[in-house]
Amino acid sequence: MRLIRTSSTDPELVYFADEHQIPSYAILSHVWEEEEVTFQHMQDPSSIKKMKGWSKIARACELARSEDREYIWIDTCCIDKSSSSELSEAINSMYRYYVEAQVCYAYLADVQSDLPRSLDFTFRVCKWFTRGWTLQELIAPKTVVFFAQDWEKIGTKASLQGIITEITGIPAGVLLKNDAKEMSIAKRMSWAAGRKTTRIEDRAYSLMGIFGVFMPPIY
């Protein structure tokens, strides 16, 4: 597992071969946009600061650092997707990555922070709630903190549980206690209805953790 060291002046990826020696870490949940910073881009720190996706990584690292968290995992750049074996391992481990994170920062790039939460239409219809991968990123972590486009804190999974249940149909017990395995297969499938992924195969792969399935992905 690779993590970004948040205390470094330039972004630094640190590889941990032994899963028993992985330090505590934060994790980022977001919707992929244009010019995301990949593992390959991270090999040239001087160039990535000009990319659109860099500010998201920089702000996430800054946030983690402000909370004394030395490491953070971000899917865009912590996986070498050119390696089929590494990609397969990461996809099969993704749910566990989110379960074991100290905190998940959910960045909602299309949500404004200057509206009351009870009336915030943009929160209810934001793209984050329509994507396939973010379903497990909502359920798996113990703590999810939501941030608007300007990185102002909106609330937590616990404080916003009521509206999140309205949006997703996921009951409070699953959101707050991660007891999805107690729910029927049909119920769990209903949470994914209408969600989209860029690759059609990911509609299945993004649900593997929720159903406890392990399989080699084939694109």
Tab-separated table of C-alpha atoms in Angstrom:
chain	number	residue	atom	x	y	z
A	1	MET	CA	0.000	0.000	0.000
A	2	ARG	CA	1.275	3.445	-0.900
A	3	LEU	CA	0.508	6.525	1.180
A	4	ILE	CA	1.303	10.191	0.669
A	5	ARG	CA	3.435	11.702	3.417
A	6	THR	CA	1.635	14.936	4.228
A	7	SER	CA	4.568	16.553	6.040
A	8	SER	CA	6.807	16.628	2.958
A	9	THR	CA	7.427	19.921	1.153
A	10	ASP	CA	6.895	18.116	-2.155
A	11	PRO	CA	4.458	15.203	-2.401
A	12	GLU	CA	6.156	11.981	-1.404
A	13	LEU	CA	4.740	8.504	-1.920
A	14	VAL	CA	5.772	5.970	0.696
A	15	TYR	CA	5.339	2.240	0.054
A	16	PHE	CA	4.510	-0.168	2.872
A	17	ALA	CA	5.064	-3.794	1.861
A	18	ASP	CA	3.920	-5.262	5.179
A	19	GLU	CA	0.233	-4.553	5.825
A	20	HIS	CA	0.869	-4.989	9.557
A	21	GLN	CA	3.220	-1.993	9.511
A	22	ILE	CA	0.903	0.445	7.744
A	23	PRO	CA	0.597	3.591	9.897
A	24	SER	CA	-2.664	5.369	10.622
A	25	TYR	CA	-3.881	7.430	7.689
A	26	ALA	CA	-6.648	9.632	6.346
A	27	ILE	CA	-8.308	8.858	3.017
A	28	LEU	CA	-9.906	10.995	0.323
A	29	SER	CA	-13.198	10.307	-1.439
A	30	HIS	CA	-13.963	12.403	-4.501
A	31	VAL	CA	-15.276	12.361	-8.038
A	32	TRP	CA	-12.612	12.154	-10.732
A	33	GLU	CA	-12.387	15.246	-12.914
A	34	GLU	CA	-10.048	16.490	-15.660
A	35	GLU	CA	-6.272	16.270	-15.207
A	36	GLU	CA	-6.183	14.060	-12.141
A	37	VAL	CA	-2.672	13.467	-10.803
A	38	THR	CA	-1.700	9.827	-11.312
A	39	PHE	CA	1.073	7.658	-9.892
A	40	GLN	CA	3.162	8.355	-12.990
A	41	HIS	CA	2.705	12.115	-12.610
A	42	MET	CA	3.909	11.889	-9.008
A	43	GLN	CA	7.338	10.858	-10.266
A	44	ASP	CA	7.861	14.441	-11.436
A	45	PRO	CA	6.726	16.710	-8.554
A	46	SER	CA	7.739	19.898	-10.365
A	47	SER	CA	5.202	19.375	-13.172
A	48	ILE	CA	2.128	18.228	-11.257
A	49	LYS	CA	1.577	21.584	-9.559
A	50	LYS	CA	0.364	22.930	-12.896
A	51	MET	CA	-2.309	20.245	-13.227
A	52	LYS	CA	-5.951	20.905	-12.316
A	53	GLY	CA	-6.045	17.891	-10.016
A	54	TRP	CA	-3.087	19.041	-7.962
A	55	SER	CA	-4.986	21.549	-5.811
A	56	LYS	CA	-7.279	18.774	-4.568
A	57	ILE	CA	-4.305	16.684	-3.445
A	58	ALA	CA	-2.569	19.673	-1.898
A	59	ARG	CA	-5.652	20.744	0.061
A	60	ALA	CA	-6.344	17.186	1.252
A	61	CYS	CA	-2.745	16.871	2.469
A	62	GLU	CA	-2.987	20.276	4.145
A	63	LEU	CA	-6.178	19.237	5.906
A	64	ALA	CA	-4.670	15.961	7.102
A	65	ARG	CA	-1.552	17.762	8.284
A	66	SER	CA	-3.637	20.284	10.255
A	67	GLU	CA	-5.151	17.329	12.119
A	68	ASP	CA	-1.712	15.824	12.815
A	69	ARG	CA	-2.227	13.001	10.331
A	70	GLU	CA	1.083	12.187	8.690
A	71	TYR	CA	-0.302	10.068	5.859
A	72	ILE	CA	-3.198	10.112	3.437
A	73	TRP	CA	-4.360	7.703	0.706
A	74	ILE	CA	-5.755	9.081	-2.548
A	75	ASP	CA	-6.867	6.665	-5.255
A	76	THR	CA	-5.750	8.759	-8.236
A	77	CYS	CA	-2.050	8.714	-7.373
A	78	CYS	CA	-1.428	5.973	-4.810
A	79	ILE	CA	-2.060	3.102	-7.252
A	80	ASP	CA	0.189	2.289	-10.187
A	81	LYS	CA	-2.597	1.469	-12.618
A	82	SER	CA	-0.109	0.435	-15.307
A	83	SER	CA	0.522	-2.699	-13.228
A	84	SER	CA	-2.393	-5.129	-13.638
A	85	SER	CA	-1.413	-7.051	-10.496
A	86	GLU	CA	-1.237	-3.909	-8.375
A	87	LEU	CA	-4.522	-2.614	-9.756
A	88	SER	CA	-6.194	-5.948	-9.023
A	89	GLU	CA	-4.877	-5.971	-5.469
A	90	ALA	CA	-6.000	-2.379	-4.900
A	91	ILE	CA	-9.522	-2.972	-6.231
A	92	ASN	CA	-9.928	-6.043	-4.037
A	93	SER	CA	-8.546	-4.165	-1.018
A	94	MET	CA	-10.336	-0.864	-1.603
A	95	TYR	CA	-13.177	-1.458	0.827
A	96	ARG	CA	-10.678	-2.419	3.545
A	97	TYR	CA	-8.636	0.724	2.844
A	98	TYR	CA	-11.694	2.821	3.680
A	99	VAL	CA	-12.687	0.702	6.690
A	100	GLU	CA	-9.230	1.044	8.226
A	101	ALA	CA	-8.795	4.776	7.570
A	102	GLN	CA	-8.918	7.036	10.615
A	103	VAL	CA	-11.101	9.490	8.737
A	104	CYS	CA	-12.477	9.877	5.222
A	105	TYR	CA	-12.567	13.352	3.697
A	106	ALA	CA	-15.368	13.498	1.111
A	107	TYR	CA	-14.694	16.390	-1.239
A	108	LEU	CA	-17.794	17.594	-3.106
A	109	ALA	CA	-16.506	19.829	-5.884
A	110	ASP	CA	-19.988	20.896	-7.024
A	111	VAL	CA	-21.437	21.832	-3.619
A	112	GLN	CA	-21.505	25.400	-2.326
A	113	SER	CA	-20.734	26.068	1.310
A	114	ASP	CA	-22.742	29.276	1.780
A	115	LEU	CA	-26.200	27.712	1.866
A	116	PRO	CA	-28.062	26.269	4.867
A	117	ARG	CA	-27.692	22.503	4.855
A	118	SER	CA	-31.454	21.919	5.185
A	119	LEU	CA	-32.082	23.917	2.011
A	120	ASP	CA	-28.916	23.109	0.123
A	121	PHE	CA	-30.153	21.763	-3.188
A	122	THR	CA	-26.617	21.302	-4.487
A	123	PHE	CA	-25.826	18.853	-1.680
A	124	ARG	CA	-28.827	16.705	-2.529
A	125	VAL	CA	-28.010	16.542	-6.239
A	126	CYS	CA	-24.224	16.601	-6.155
A	127	LYS	CA	-22.392	14.188	-8.443
A	128	TRP	CA	-20.714	12.395	-5.513
A	129	PHE	CA	-24.002	10.656	-4.662
A	130	THR	CA	-24.382	9.359	-8.232
A	131	ARG	CA	-21.057	7.585	-8.685
A	132	GLY	CA	-20.495	3.862	-8.247
A	133	TRP	CA	-17.267	3.886	-6.250
A	134	THR	CA	-18.447	6.475	-3.723
A	135	LEU	CA	-21.105	4.081	-2.400
A	136	GLN	CA	-18.522	1.986	-0.557
A	137	GLU	CA	-16.618	5.145	0.326
A	138	LEU	CA	-19.722	6.353	2.163
A	139	ILE	CA	-20.481	3.079	3.959
A	140	ALA	CA	-17.049	1.669	4.852
A	141	PRO	CA	-15.336	4.426	6.917
A	142	LYS	CA	-16.242	4.973	10.552
A	143	THR	CA	-15.975	8.727	10.095
A	144	VAL	CA	-16.759	10.652	6.909
A	145	VAL	CA	-16.381	14.436	6.869
A	146	PHE	CA	-17.914	16.315	3.939
A	147	PHE	CA	-16.273	19.382	2.408
A	148	ALA	CA	-17.657	21.831	-0.144
A	149	GLN	CA	-15.877	23.117	-3.260
A	150	ASP	CA	-13.956	25.707	-1.208
A	151	TRP	CA	-12.990	23.058	1.393
A	152	GLU	CA	-15.346	24.474	3.996
A	153	LYS	CA	-16.671	21.729	6.245
A	154	ILE	CA	-20.320	20.847	5.554
A	155	GLY	CA	-20.795	18.202	8.237
A	156	THR	CA	-20.129	14.551	9.008
A	157	LYS	CA	-21.796	11.305	8.052
A	158	ALA	CA	-23.267	11.230	11.559
A	159	SER	CA	-24.518	14.828	11.636
A	160	LEU	CA	-25.978	14.589	8.125
A	161	GLN	CA	-27.296	11.040	8.482
A	162	GLY	CA	-30.941	12.016	7.983
A	163	ILE	CA	-30.466	13.809	4.675
A	164	ILE	CA	-27.990	11.175	3.442
A	165	THR	CA	-30.544	8.440	4.121
A	166	GLU	CA	-33.121	10.467	2.158
A	167	ILE	CA	-30.730	10.808	-0.772
A	168	THR	CA	-29.357	7.261	-0.865
A	169	GLY	CA	-31.967	5.069	0.816
A	170	ILE	CA	-29.235	3.643	3.062
A	171	PRO	CA	-30.534	3.181	6.637
A	172	ALA	CA	-28.874	4.766	9.649
A	173	GLY	CA	-27.563	1.444	10.963
A	174	VAL	CA	-25.555	0.879	7.808
A	175	LEU	CA	-24.262	4.444	7.620
A	176	LEU	CA	-23.229	4.681	11.262
A	177	LYS	CA	-22.352	1.088	12.121
A	178	ASN	CA	-21.376	-0.378	8.743
A	179	ASP	CA	-23.660	-3.387	9.194
A	180	ALA	CA	-24.363	-3.730	5.468
A	181	LYS	CA	-23.755	-7.481	5.657
A	182	GLU	CA	-26.934	-7.766	7.730
A	183	MET	CA	-28.996	-6.391	4.859
A	184	SER	CA	-30.436	-8.502	2.054
A	185	ILE	CA	-28.691	-8.734	-1.300
A	186	ALA	CA	-31.651	-7.019	-2.962
A	187	LYS	CA	-31.469	-4.130	-0.506
A	188	ARG	CA	-27.761	-3.639	-1.038
A	189	MET	CA	-28.246	-3.755	-4.802
A	190	SER	CA	-30.924	-1.069	-4.539
A	191	TRP	CA	-28.368	1.377	-3.118
A	192	ALA	CA	-26.366	1.060	-6.320
A	193	ALA	CA	-29.318	1.566	-8.645
A	194	GLY	CA	-28.814	4.611	-10.820
A	195	ARG	CA	-25.157	5.052	-9.870
A	196	LYS	CA	-22.704	5.358	-12.756
A	197	THR	CA	-19.076	4.474	-13.397
A	198	THR	CA	-16.768	5.557	-16.193
A	199	ARG	CA	-15.943	1.953	-17.079
A	200	ILE	CA	-18.906	-0.414	-17.313
A	201	GLU	CA	-16.908	-3.163	-15.548
A	202	ASP	CA	-16.578	-0.925	-12.502
A	203	ARG	CA	-20.323	-1.151	-11.900
A	204	ALA	CA	-19.553	-4.642	-10.605
A	205	TYR	CA	-16.084	-4.058	-9.166
A	206	SER	CA	-17.243	-1.084	-7.083
A	207	LEU	CA	-19.676	-3.376	-5.233
A	208	MET	CA	-17.228	-6.154	-4.379
A	209	GLY	CA	-16.459	-4.856	-0.899
A	210	ILE	CA	-20.114	-4.343	-0.009
A	211	PHE	CA	-20.861	-7.977	-0.918
A	212	GLY	CA	-17.602	-9.435	0.420
A	213	VAL	CA	-16.555	-10.684	-3.028
A	214	PHE	CA	-12.941	-11.064	-4.154
A	215	MET	CA	-12.110	-11.605	-7.824
A	216	PRO	CA	-9.461	-10.560	-10.366
A	217	PRO	CA	-10.779	-7.583	-12.371
A	218	ILE	CA	-10.611	-7.896	-16.145
A	219	TYR	CA	-11.111	-4.773	-18.250
